[in-house]
Amino acid sequence: MAAAAPADQEGDRIRELPGQPPNVGFSQYSGYVTVNQARGRALFYWLVEAAPAAGPIAPLVLWLNGGPGCSSVGYGASEEVGPFRIRPDGKTLYLNKNSWNKAANLLFLESPAGVGFSYSNTSMDLYTAGDAKTALDAYAFMVNWLERFPQYKYREFYIAGESYAGHYVPQLAKLIFEKNNGTENPTINLKGFVVGNAVTDDYNDYLGTFEYWWSHGLISDSTYLNLKKTCLFDSSEHPSPECVKNLNLASSEEGNIDPYSLYTKPCNSSASLKLGLGGRYFLHKKVQWSVDSMSRHQCNVNNEMMVKQQPKRPWLSRAYDPCTERYSNIYYNLPEVQAALHANTTGIKYPWKTCSDIVGSYWADSPRSMLPIYHELIAAGIRIWVFSGDTDAVVPVTATRYSISALKLPTLMNWYPWYDHGKVGGWSQVYKGLTLVTVAGAGHEREGISGRRIVRRGLQRADPDQVVPPSGRADAAAIVARARPQVVAVVVRAGARGQAGGVLVIAARVGGAEAAAALAAEQARPPPEEAPGPGAEAGRAGDLVGLREARLVDGDEGDDALLPYILAVLGADAGRVPRRRAQISQVWSDGNYCRAANSQVKQMPLA
């Protein structure tokens, strides 16, 4: 019998949010966790548990938004990966079909104190926030939160975030790793982290951003050269006056665009340049405002007319709505919403805002690079996934690629397209310990792409170096033994000249006893007694002549996206491999590349 939930956990349960759709099928909790009793500092959280289809032991993902000083409730939960979207009336909600809670439990944290509903009774805390204190408070939050929610102790844990959370996420991961060091079974079971369009390394971020602006025709040749001359070696938190001068010039040349989604109209087409764009370059606070809060002021009261006149918004790419911040500012200031969320229990005197101008303006410390932390955590076996929407001009894909290139990691899979419902969804490159995924047509917040697919690709899929060639069942058994809980095992049987049938396994979704049982059932079957297929030459031990079987164990819709990483040409006779999907875009295994469509597999040269 399961232990009863702690009383304070039950007190945090959200019965129903105002305007919430009926029968959502998952539980929600929200409230405060004290991180510093002496100073009266408490952080607000919102837990959205995984949908039933994700399984009983789905991973826990902590989501952090950047700024610095911006709300994970306002952005992450309401505009990006959360289960609900707010309608333009600011009062009702609808379901987000791409919510990450279809694959994981989502824990949104408003951090640091002073952001959103999070608060401190010591007002000076709002003026002294910085990277170091934010990481310490987030760690204290997790330790205390797990005491309130002990069912998540030892659960697979990932940290995710975007923009300036490119600083929060790796620094918190490093702190957790250090605290866990030497502990055999840590309660915070950190497995990896995910960052999107992330501020990573000042030099490379500058370099890639200026290149993106210039190559997309946003700035002049002379401004491009002057930016590289005056800014490349500056701190992004404290740029030189000459750098700021050229950034302002770039802003003027770019005009009134939505830098978060380059080909989308801004929410308010009449917004002034300074209001709409003035402070969004990285962390440059030209009027001492944070990167996110400055450019987010586009959606002001004048937008009401635009919303009424153009309800269908025909220009919006990938269903992106640039006015969602306005809806959040209405919804989260409703007294009935705050009551349902157990928020603002101390009667904060100021209204809830998506970004805190105070916190962002007085940011204390910001290391110039996260790359040393990447190296340290990769060496320790922490998995890293980096996403980048390729229409974001704030932290663009070129900046991300320059930063990752600076790590000088070995490449395991070179640049290749990935597919979403039969169409190219973006491109990816797999390095040892890190995977880069770009998302075609997506901006800073990557609206409109399948969150469930992202979580499965990023959090639940086995690393490429865990894939073993079908050289023996002992290796396959070892892979399954290491499989993380809630992972589907893809089992491929193959025959080889002069060998018994081997087994190729990638752990991607079942794990534990189920995967072990699946493998045992495979091993119990007699080896194939078939002759080598065409192309096999006598005397070449290990020549692979054909797939005998490829199937998903306990798979469901979306898991077939894993097959491209498993189905490989192991011989000329692979065309008869059964599949659940007719189209398979890119396939890889052990150095063999091929393409398959409509169940036809064609050999391509070795990479």
Coordinates of C-alpha atoms in Angstrom, one line a residue:
M1 CA 0.0 0.0 0.0
A2 CA 1.3 3.4 -1.0
A3 CA 2.2 5.8 1.8
A4 CA -0.1 8.7 2.4
A5 CA 1.0 12.0 0.9
P6 CA 2.3 14.6 3.4
A7 CA -0.3 17.0 4.6
D8 CA 1.4 20.0 3.1
Q9 CA 1.6 18.2 -0.3
E10 CA -2.2 17.7 -0.2
G11 CA -2.6 21.3 0.8
D12 CA -0.8 22.4 -2.4
R13 CA -3.2 20.4 -4.6
I14 CA -4.9 22.5 -7.3
R15 CA -8.5 21.5 -7.4
E16 CA -9.2 23.3 -10.6
L17 CA -7.9 26.4 -12.3
P18 CA -10.4 29.1 -13.3
G19 CA -11.3 28.6 -17.0
Q20 CA -9.6 25.2 -17.1
P21 CA -10.9 22.6 -19.6
P22 CA -12.8 19.7 -18.0
N23 CA -11.4 16.2 -17.4
V24 CA -7.7 17.0 -18.0
G25 CA -6.6 13.7 -16.6
F26 CA -3.5 14.8 -14.6
S27 CA -2.9 16.2 -11.1
Q28 CA -1.5 19.7 -10.4
Y29 CA 0.1 21.2 -7.3
S30 CA 1.4 24.7 -6.5
G31 CA 2.6 26.7 -3.6
Y32 CA 5.7 28.1 -1.8
V33 CA 8.9 26.4 -0.6
T34 CA 11.1 28.4 1.8
V35 CA 14.7 28.5 0.8
N36 CA 16.0 30.9 3.4
Q37 CA 14.1 31.1 6.7
A38 CA 16.2 34.0 8.2
R39 CA 15.6 36.3 5.3
G40 CA 12.1 35.2 4.6
R41 CA 12.9 34.0 1.0
A42 CA 10.4 31.7 -0.6
L43 CA 10.1 30.4 -4.2
F44 CA 6.8 29.6 -5.9
Y45 CA 6.4 26.4 -7.9
W46 CA 3.8 24.7 -10.1
L47 CA 3.9 21.0 -10.5
V48 CA 2.1 19.5 -13.5
E49 CA 2.2 15.7 -13.2
A50 CA 2.6 13.5 -16.2
A51 CA -0.4 12.4 -18.2
P52 CA -1.4 8.8 -17.6
A53 CA 0.1 7.7 -21.0
A54 CA 3.6 8.7 -19.8
G55 CA 3.5 5.8 -17.3
P56 CA 3.7 5.7 -13.5
I57 CA 7.4 6.5 -13.1
A58 CA 7.9 9.2 -15.8
P59 CA 10.9 11.4 -15.2
L60 CA 10.8 14.7 -13.3
V61 CA 11.8 17.9 -15.2
L62 CA 12.5 21.2 -13.5
W63 CA 11.8 24.0 -15.9
L64 CA 13.5 27.4 -15.5
N65 CA 13.1 30.5 -17.6
G66 CA 15.8 33.2 -18.1
G67 CA 15.8 36.9 -18.3
P68 CA 17.4 37.1 -15.9
G69 CA 14.3 37.8 -13.9
C70 CA 11.6 36.2 -16.0
S71 CA 8.8 33.9 -14.9
S72 CA 8.6 30.2 -15.6
V73 CA 4.9 30.4 -15.0
G74 CA 4.4 33.2 -17.4
Y75 CA 6.6 31.8 -20.2
G76 CA 7.5 28.1 -19.7
A77 CA 4.1 27.0 -18.3
S78 CA 1.9 29.3 -20.3
E79 CA 3.7 29.8 -23.6
E80 CA 6.1 27.0 -24.1
V81 CA 5.9 23.5 -22.6
G82 CA 3.1 23.6 -20.1
P83 CA -0.3 21.9 -20.4
F84 CA -2.4 25.0 -20.9
R85 CA -2.6 28.1 -23.1
I86 CA -4.4 31.2 -22.1
R87 CA -7.0 32.6 -24.5
P88 CA -7.0 36.2 -25.6
D89 CA -9.8 37.0 -23.1
G90 CA -7.2 36.4 -20.3
K91 CA -9.8 34.3 -18.4
T92 CA -10.1 30.9 -20.1
L93 CA -7.6 28.1 -20.9
Y94 CA -7.2 25.5 -23.6
L95 CA -5.0 22.4 -23.8
N96 CA -1.6 22.6 -25.4
K97 CA -1.3 19.4 -27.5
N98 CA 2.5 19.7 -27.4
S99 CA 2.8 19.8 -23.6
W100 CA 5.8 18.1 -22.2
N101 CA 3.7 16.6 -19.5
K102 CA 2.7 13.9 -22.0
A103 CA 6.1 12.4 -21.3
A104 CA 7.3 13.8 -18.0
N105 CA 6.3 15.5 -14.7
L106 CA 6.9 19.2 -15.1
L107 CA 8.0 21.4 -12.2
F108 CA 8.0 25.1 -13.0
L109 CA 10.0 27.3 -10.6
E110 CA 9.8 31.1 -10.4
S111 CA 13.4 32.0 -9.6
P112 CA 15.0 33.9 -8.1
A113 CA 13.0 35.6 -5.3
G114 CA 11.3 38.7 -6.7
V115 CA 10.3 36.9 -10.0
G116 CA 6.6 36.2 -10.4
F117 CA 5.0 35.1 -7.2
S118 CA 8.3 34.3 -5.5
Y119 CA 9.3 36.8 -2.8
S120 CA 11.6 37.8 0.0
N121 CA 10.8 39.6 3.2
T122 CA 14.3 41.2 2.8
S123 CA 13.9 43.7 0.0
M124 CA 17.6 43.9 -0.6
D125 CA 17.5 40.4 -1.9
L126 CA 15.9 41.7 -5.1
Y127 CA 18.9 44.0 -5.7
T128 CA 21.6 41.4 -5.0
A129 CA 20.4 38.4 -7.1
G130 CA 22.9 36.8 -9.4
D131 CA 23.9 33.4 -10.9
A132 CA 25.5 32.0 -7.7
K133 CA 22.7 32.9 -5.3
T134 CA 20.1 31.7 -7.9
A135 CA 21.8 28.2 -8.0
L136 CA 22.0 27.9 -4.3
D137 CA 18.4 28.8 -3.8
A138 CA 17.2 26.5 -6.5
Y139 CA 19.2 23.6 -4.9
A140 CA 17.7 24.5 -1.5
F141 CA 14.3 24.5 -3.1
M142 CA 14.7 21.0 -4.6
V143 CA 15.9 19.5 -1.3
N144 CA 13.0 21.0 0.6
W145 CA 10.5 20.3 -2.2
L146 CA 11.4 16.6 -2.2
E147 CA 10.6 16.4 1.5
R148 CA 7.1 17.6 0.6
F149 CA 6.9 15.2 -2.4
P150 CA 8.9 12.2 -1.4
Q151 CA 7.5 10.1 -4.2
Y152 CA 9.9 12.0 -6.5
K153 CA 13.0 11.1 -4.5
Y154 CA 15.4 8.9 -6.6
R155 CA 13.2 9.6 -9.7
E156 CA 15.1 10.4 -12.9
F157 CA 15.6 14.1 -12.8
Y158 CA 16.4 16.6 -15.6
I159 CA 16.7 20.3 -15.6
A160 CA 15.5 22.3 -18.6
G161 CA 15.2 25.9 -19.6
E162 CA 15.8 28.5 -22.3
S163 CA 17.5 31.8 -22.9
Y164 CA 19.3 33.1 -19.8
A165 CA 18.4 29.8 -18.2
G166 CA 21.4 28.7 -20.3
H167 CA 23.3 30.0 -17.2
Y168 CA 20.8 28.7 -14.5
V169 CA 20.5 25.2 -15.8
P170 CA 24.2 24.1 -16.0
Q171 CA 25.2 25.9 -12.8
L172 CA 22.4 24.1 -10.9
A173 CA 23.3 20.8 -12.5
K174 CA 26.9 21.3 -11.4
L175 CA 25.9 22.1 -7.9
I176 CA 23.7 19.0 -7.7
F177 CA 26.4 16.9 -9.1
E178 CA 28.9 18.2 -6.5
K179 CA 26.4 17.6 -3.7
N180 CA 25.7 14.1 -5.0
N181 CA 29.4 13.2 -5.3
G182 CA 30.2 10.3 -3.2
T183 CA 26.5 9.5 -2.5
E184 CA 25.6 6.0 -3.6
N185 CA 21.9 6.7 -4.1
P186 CA 21.2 10.4 -4.2
T187 CA 17.6 11.7 -3.8
I188 CA 18.1 14.2 -6.6
N189 CA 18.8 11.6 -9.3
L190 CA 20.3 14.0 -11.9
K191 CA 20.6 12.4 -15.3
G192 CA 21.0 15.4 -17.7
F193 CA 19.9 18.8 -18.7
V194 CA 18.2 20.4 -21.7
V195 CA 18.6 24.0 -22.8
G196 CA 17.1 25.9 -25.7
N197 CA 18.4 29.0 -27.5
A198 CA 20.6 29.3 -24.5
V199 CA 23.0 32.0 -23.4
T200 CA 26.2 30.0 -23.2
D201 CA 29.5 31.7 -23.9
D202 CA 29.8 35.5 -24.3
Y203 CA 32.4 35.5 -27.0
N204 CA 30.7 32.8 -29.2
D205 CA 27.2 34.1 -28.5
Y206 CA 28.3 37.6 -29.7
L207 CA 30.1 36.2 -32.7
G208 CA 27.1 34.0 -33.8
T209 CA 24.5 36.6 -33.1
F210 CA 26.2 39.3 -35.1
E211 CA 26.7 36.9 -38.0
Y212 CA 23.0 35.9 -37.9
W213 CA 21.9 39.5 -38.0
W214 CA 24.2 40.3 -40.9
S215 CA 23.5 37.1 -42.9
H216 CA 19.8 37.6 -42.5
G217 CA 20.0 41.1 -43.9
L218 CA 19.1 42.8 -40.6
I219 CA 22.1 45.0 -40.3
S220 CA 24.6 46.8 -42.6
D221 CA 28.1 45.7 -43.4
S222 CA 29.6 48.5 -41.5
T223 CA 27.6 47.9 -38.4
Y224 CA 28.4 44.2 -38.5
L225 CA 32.1 45.0 -38.6
N226 CA 31.8 47.6 -35.9
L227 CA 30.0 45.2 -33.6
K228 CA 32.7 42.6 -34.0
K229 CA 35.3 45.2 -33.4
T230 CA 33.8 46.7 -30.2
C231 CA 31.8 43.9 -28.6
L232 CA 33.4 40.5 -29.1
F233 CA 35.7 40.6 -26.1
D234 CA 33.2 42.4 -23.7
S235 CA 31.2 40.9 -20.9
S236 CA 27.6 40.6 -22.0
E237 CA 26.6 41.9 -18.6
H238 CA 28.8 44.9 -18.7
P239 CA 29.4 46.0 -22.3
S240 CA 31.6 48.9 -23.1
P241 CA 30.0 52.3 -24.1
E242 CA 31.2 51.8 -27.7
C243 CA 29.7 48.3 -27.9
V244 CA 26.3 49.7 -26.6
K245 CA 26.5 52.5 -29.2
N246 CA 26.8 49.9 -32.0
L247 CA 24.1 47.7 -30.5
N248 CA 21.8 50.7 -30.5
L249 CA 22.7 51.3 -34.2
A250 CA 21.9 47.7 -35.0
S251 CA 18.6 48.0 -33.3
S252 CA 17.7 51.1 -35.4
E253 CA 18.7 49.3 -38.6
E254 CA 16.7 46.2 -37.8
G255 CA 13.5 48.1 -37.3
N256 CA 10.3 47.0 -35.6
I257 CA 10.6 43.2 -35.9
D258 CA 9.8 40.4 -33.4
P259 CA 13.4 39.2 -32.7
Y260 CA 12.1 36.2 -30.9
S261 CA 10.4 34.9 -34.1
L262 CA 12.1 36.7 -37.0
Y263 CA 9.4 36.1 -39.6
T264 CA 6.4 36.8 -37.3
K265 CA 4.7 40.2 -37.1
P266 CA 5.2 41.9 -33.7
C267 CA 2.2 41.9 -31.4
N268 CA 1.8 45.7 -31.7
S269 CA 2.9 46.9 -35.2
S270 CA 3.0 50.5 -33.9
A271 CA 5.3 49.8 -31.0
S272 CA 8.3 52.1 -30.9
L273 CA 11.8 50.7 -31.7
K274 CA 13.1 51.4 -28.2
L275 CA 10.1 49.8 -26.6
G276 CA 10.0 46.8 -28.8
L277 CA 13.7 46.1 -29.3
G278 CA 15.8 48.3 -27.2
G279 CA 17.1 45.9 -24.6
R280 CA 16.9 42.5 -26.1
Y281 CA 20.4 42.0 -27.2
F282 CA 21.6 39.2 -25.0
L283 CA 21.8 40.5 -21.5
H284 CA 22.4 44.2 -22.5
K285 CA 20.2 46.3 -20.4
K286 CA 20.4 49.6 -22.2
V287 CA 18.0 51.3 -19.9
Q288 CA 18.8 48.8 -17.2
W289 CA 16.1 46.3 -18.2
S290 CA 16.6 42.6 -18.7
V291 CA 16.9 41.1 -22.1
D292 CA 13.5 39.4 -22.0
S293 CA 11.5 42.1 -20.2
M294 CA 12.5 44.8 -22.6
S295 CA 11.4 43.3 -25.8
R296 CA 8.3 41.7 -24.2
H297 CA 6.7 45.1 -23.7
Q298 CA 5.5 45.0 -27.3
C299 CA 2.0 43.7 -26.2
N300 CA 0.6 46.8 -24.5
V301 CA -3.0 48.0 -24.1
N302 CA -3.1 49.2 -27.8
N303 CA -3.0 45.5 -28.9
E304 CA -6.6 45.0 -27.9
M305 CA -7.7 46.6 -31.2
M306 CA -5.4 44.4 -33.2
V307 CA -6.7 41.3 -31.5
K308 CA -10.3 42.2 -32.2
Q309 CA -9.6 43.2 -35.8
Q310 CA -7.5 40.2 -36.8
P311 CA -8.7 37.2 -34.7
K312 CA -7.3 34.6 -37.2
R313 CA -3.8 36.1 -37.4
P314 CA -3.2 34.6 -40.8
W315 CA 0.5 35.6 -40.9
L316 CA 1.5 33.7 -37.8
S317 CA 4.0 30.9 -38.4
R318 CA 3.5 27.6 -36.7
A319 CA 0.6 28.9 -34.7
Y320 CA 2.8 31.4 -32.9
D321 CA 1.0 34.2 -31.1
P322 CA 3.3 37.1 -30.2
C323 CA 0.7 38.6 -27.8
T324 CA 0.6 35.7 -25.3
E325 CA 2.4 37.7 -22.6
R326 CA -0.5 40.1 -22.4
Y327 CA -2.9 37.2 -21.8
S328 CA -0.7 36.0 -18.9
N329 CA -0.6 39.4 -17.3
I330 CA -4.4 39.4 -17.2
Y331 CA -4.9 35.8 -16.0
Y332 CA -2.3 35.6 -13.3
N333 CA -3.4 38.8 -11.7
L334 CA -7.0 37.6 -11.3
P335 CA -7.7 37.0 -7.6
E336 CA -9.5 33.7 -8.2
V337 CA -6.5 32.4 -10.2
Q338 CA -4.1 33.4 -7.4
A339 CA -6.3 31.7 -4.9
A340 CA -6.5 28.5 -7.0
L341 CA -2.7 28.5 -7.3
H342 CA -2.2 29.2 -3.6
A343 CA -0.2 32.2 -4.8
N344 CA 0.4 35.6 -3.3
T345 CA -0.5 34.4 0.1
T346 CA 1.5 37.2 1.8
G347 CA -0.3 39.9 -0.1
I348 CA 2.6 41.2 -2.3
K349 CA 2.0 44.9 -3.0
Y350 CA 3.0 44.8 -6.6
P351 CA 1.2 43.0 -9.5
W352 CA 2.4 39.8 -10.9
K353 CA 4.5 40.4 -14.0
T354 CA 6.2 38.2 -16.6
C355 CA 9.6 39.8 -15.8
S356 CA 11.0 41.7 -12.9
D357 CA 12.7 44.9 -14.0
I358 CA 14.4 45.2 -10.6
V359 CA 15.9 41.7 -10.5
G360 CA 17.1 41.9 -14.1
S361 CA 18.5 45.4 -13.7
Y362 CA 20.7 44.7 -10.6
W363 CA 22.0 41.3 -11.6
A364 CA 25.1 40.8 -9.5
D365 CA 27.3 38.0 -11.1
S366 CA 27.3 36.3 -14.5
P367 CA 30.2 34.2 -15.6
R368 CA 31.3 34.8 -19.2
S369 CA 31.1 31.1 -20.2
M370 CA 29.3 27.9 -19.2
L371 CA 31.6 25.8 -21.4
P372 CA 33.9 24.7 -18.5
I373 CA 30.8 23.4 -16.7
Y374 CA 29.8 21.5 -19.9
H375 CA 33.2 19.8 -20.0
E376 CA 33.0 18.8 -16.4
L377 CA 29.5 17.4 -16.5
I378 CA 30.0 15.6 -19.8
A379 CA 33.1 13.9 -18.3
A380 CA 30.9 12.9 -15.4
G381 CA 28.4 11.2 -17.7
I382 CA 25.6 13.9 -17.4
R383 CA 23.7 14.0 -20.7
I384 CA 23.2 17.3 -22.4
W385 CA 20.7 18.2 -25.1
V386 CA 20.8 21.7 -26.8
F387 CA 17.8 22.9 -28.8
S388 CA 17.7 25.9 -31.1
G389 CA 14.8 27.4 -33.0
D390 CA 16.3 28.8 -36.2
T391 CA 14.2 31.9 -36.5
D392 CA 15.3 33.3 -33.2
A393 CA 17.5 36.5 -33.5
V394 CA 18.0 36.9 -29.8
V395 CA 20.2 33.8 -29.1
P396 CA 20.3 32.4 -32.6
V397 CA 21.3 29.0 -33.9
T398 CA 24.7 30.4 -35.1
A399 CA 25.6 31.5 -31.6
T400 CA 24.7 28.0 -30.3
R401 CA 26.7 26.3 -33.0
Y402 CA 29.8 28.4 -32.3
S403 CA 29.6 27.7 -28.6
I404 CA 29.2 24.0 -29.1
S405 CA 32.0 23.9 -31.6
A406 CA 34.3 25.6 -29.0
L407 CA 33.8 22.5 -26.8
K408 CA 35.7 20.4 -29.5
L409 CA 33.8 17.3 -28.7
P410 CA 34.1 14.1 -30.9
T411 CA 31.3 13.8 -33.4
L412 CA 29.3 10.5 -33.2
M413 CA 26.7 11.4 -35.8
N414 CA 27.3 14.1 -38.4
W415 CA 24.7 16.7 -39.4
Y416 CA 21.4 15.1 -40.5
P417 CA 17.7 16.0 -40.8
W418 CA 15.1 14.8 -38.4
Y419 CA 11.4 14.5 -39.3
D420 CA 8.1 15.5 -37.8
H421 CA 5.0 14.0 -39.4
G422 CA 6.9 13.3 -42.6
K423 CA 8.4 16.7 -43.0
V424 CA 11.8 18.0 -42.0
G425 CA 11.5 19.3 -38.5
G426 CA 15.1 20.5 -38.2
W427 CA 18.6 19.2 -38.1
S428 CA 20.8 17.5 -35.6
Q429 CA 24.3 16.6 -34.8
V430 CA 25.3 14.1 -32.0
Y431 CA 28.6 14.6 -30.1
K432 CA 30.0 12.5 -27.4
G433 CA 28.0 13.6 -24.4
L434 CA 25.9 16.3 -26.1
T435 CA 23.2 16.4 -28.8
L436 CA 22.4 19.5 -30.8
V437 CA 18.9 19.8 -32.3
T438 CA 17.7 22.7 -34.4
V439 CA 14.0 23.3 -35.0
A440 CA 13.1 24.6 -38.5
G441 CA 10.9 27.7 -38.5
A442 CA 10.8 27.9 -34.7
G443 CA 11.8 31.0 -32.7
H444 CA 13.1 31.6 -29.2
E445 CA 10.3 29.6 -27.5
R446 CA 10.0 26.9 -30.2
E447 CA 6.2 27.1 -30.4
G448 CA 4.3 24.5 -32.3
I449 CA 6.7 21.6 -32.2
S450 CA 5.9 18.3 -30.5
G451 CA 6.9 18.5 -26.8
R452 CA 6.4 14.8 -26.4
R453 CA 8.7 14.1 -29.3
I454 CA 11.3 16.5 -27.9
V455 CA 11.2 14.9 -24.4
R456 CA 11.5 11.4 -25.9
R457 CA 14.3 12.4 -28.2
G458 CA 16.1 14.4 -25.5
L459 CA 15.5 12.7 -22.2
Q460 CA 14.4 9.2 -22.8
R461 CA 16.3 8.0 -25.8
A462 CA 19.5 6.1 -25.3
D463 CA 22.8 7.8 -26.2
P464 CA 24.2 6.8 -29.6
D465 CA 27.3 5.3 -28.0
Q466 CA 25.0 2.8 -26.2
V467 CA 23.9 1.2 -29.5
V468 CA 25.8 -2.0 -30.0
P469 CA 26.3 -4.0 -33.2
P470 CA 24.7 -7.4 -33.3
S471 CA 27.8 -9.2 -32.2
G472 CA 26.5 -11.0 -29.2
R473 CA 23.6 -11.2 -26.8
A474 CA 25.8 -10.5 -23.8
D475 CA 26.3 -6.9 -25.0
A476 CA 22.7 -6.5 -25.7
A477 CA 21.8 -7.7 -22.3
A478 CA 24.2 -5.2 -20.8
I479 CA 22.5 -2.4 -22.7
V480 CA 19.1 -3.4 -21.4
A481 CA 20.4 -3.8 -17.9
R482 CA 21.5 -0.1 -18.0
A483 CA 18.2 1.0 -19.5
R484 CA 16.5 3.8 -17.7
P485 CA 13.0 3.2 -16.3
Q486 CA 10.2 3.9 -18.7
V487 CA 12.1 3.2 -21.8
V488 CA 11.0 1.1 -24.9
A489 CA 13.5 -1.5 -25.9
V490 CA 13.9 -1.8 -29.7
V491 CA 15.1 -5.3 -30.4
V492 CA 16.7 -6.2 -33.8
R493 CA 17.7 -9.7 -34.6
A494 CA 20.2 -10.3 -37.4
G495 CA 21.9 -13.3 -39.0
A496 CA 25.6 -13.2 -39.8
R497 CA 27.7 -15.5 -41.8
G498 CA 29.3 -18.1 -39.6
Q499 CA 27.5 -16.8 -36.5
A500 CA 24.4 -17.3 -34.6
G501 CA 21.8 -14.6 -34.7
G502 CA 22.8 -11.5 -32.8
V503 CA 20.7 -8.9 -31.0
L504 CA 20.9 -5.2 -31.4
V505 CA 19.2 -3.2 -28.6
I506 CA 18.7 0.4 -28.0
A507 CA 17.1 1.3 -24.7
A508 CA 14.6 4.0 -25.3
R509 CA 11.5 3.4 -23.3
V510 CA 10.8 0.4 -21.0
G511 CA 13.7 -0.5 -18.8
G512 CA 13.7 -2.6 -15.7
A513 CA 11.9 -5.9 -15.4
E514 CA 9.8 -5.4 -18.6
A515 CA 12.9 -4.8 -20.8
A516 CA 14.7 -7.7 -19.2
A517 CA 11.7 -9.9 -19.8
A518 CA 11.5 -8.8 -23.4
L519 CA 15.1 -9.6 -24.0
A520 CA 14.8 -12.9 -22.3
A521 CA 12.0 -13.8 -24.6
E522 CA 14.1 -12.9 -27.6
Q523 CA 17.0 -14.9 -26.3
A524 CA 14.8 -17.9 -25.8
R525 CA 14.1 -18.1 -29.5
P526 CA 16.4 -20.4 -31.5
P527 CA 19.0 -18.7 -33.7
P528 CA 18.0 -18.2 -37.3
E529 CA 19.0 -21.0 -39.6
E530 CA 19.1 -19.1 -42.9
A531 CA 21.7 -18.8 -45.6
P532 CA 23.6 -15.6 -46.0
G533 CA 21.9 -13.1 -48.3
P534 CA 23.4 -11.5 -51.4
G535 CA 26.5 -9.5 -50.7
A536 CA 27.9 -11.7 -48.0
E537 CA 31.3 -13.0 -48.7
A538 CA 32.8 -16.2 -47.3
G539 CA 35.6 -15.7 -44.8
R540 CA 34.6 -12.3 -43.6
A541 CA 33.6 -12.9 -40.0
G542 CA 30.8 -10.6 -38.9
D543 CA 29.4 -9.9 -42.4
L544 CA 25.8 -9.0 -41.7
V545 CA 23.4 -10.4 -44.2
G546 CA 20.0 -9.1 -43.2
L547 CA 17.6 -8.0 -40.5
R548 CA 15.4 -10.8 -39.3
E549 CA 13.1 -8.8 -37.1
A550 CA 12.7 -5.2 -35.9
R551 CA 10.0 -4.3 -33.5
L552 CA 9.1 -2.0 -30.6
V553 CA 8.3 -3.4 -27.2
D554 CA 5.5 -1.5 -25.5
G555 CA 5.7 1.3 -28.1
D556 CA 3.0 3.8 -28.9
E557 CA 2.6 6.7 -31.3
G558 CA 5.7 8.8 -31.4
D559 CA 8.1 5.9 -30.5
D560 CA 8.5 5.1 -34.1
A561 CA 10.6 8.1 -34.4
L562 CA 13.2 6.0 -32.7
L563 CA 13.4 3.5 -35.5
P564 CA 15.5 5.7 -37.7
Y565 CA 18.3 5.3 -35.2
I566 CA 18.0 1.6 -35.1
L567 CA 17.1 0.2 -38.5
A568 CA 20.3 -0.1 -40.5
V569 CA 21.3 -1.8 -43.6
L570 CA 22.9 -5.0 -42.2
G571 CA 22.8 -6.6 -45.6
A572 CA 21.1 -6.6 -49.0
D573 CA 18.1 -8.5 -47.6
A574 CA 16.8 -5.8 -45.2
G575 CA 13.8 -4.8 -47.3
R576 CA 11.6 -7.4 -45.6
V577 CA 12.0 -5.9 -42.1
P578 CA 8.4 -5.2 -40.7
R579 CA 7.7 -1.7 -39.6
R580 CA 4.8 0.1 -38.0
R581 CA 5.5 3.2 -40.0
A582 CA 5.7 3.3 -43.8
Q583 CA 8.2 6.2 -44.0
I584 CA 11.6 6.1 -42.2
S585 CA 13.7 9.1 -43.0
Q586 CA 17.3 8.5 -41.7
V587 CA 18.7 5.4 -40.3
W588 CA 21.9 4.8 -38.5
S589 CA 23.9 2.1 -36.7
D590 CA 27.5 1.3 -36.3
G591 CA 28.7 3.5 -39.1
N592 CA 26.1 2.4 -41.7
Y593 CA 23.9 5.1 -43.2
C594 CA 20.9 4.5 -45.4
R595 CA 17.5 5.9 -46.2
A596 CA 14.3 4.0 -46.2
A597 CA 10.8 4.8 -47.5
N598 CA 7.7 2.7 -48.0
S599 CA 9.5 -0.3 -46.5
Q600 CA 12.3 -0.2 -49.1
V601 CA 15.8 0.0 -47.7
K602 CA 18.6 1.0 -50.0
Q603 CA 22.3 0.6 -49.3
M604 CA 24.4 3.7 -49.0
P605 CA 28.2 3.9 -48.6
L606 CA 29.7 3.7 -45.2
A607 CA 30.3 7.1 -43.6

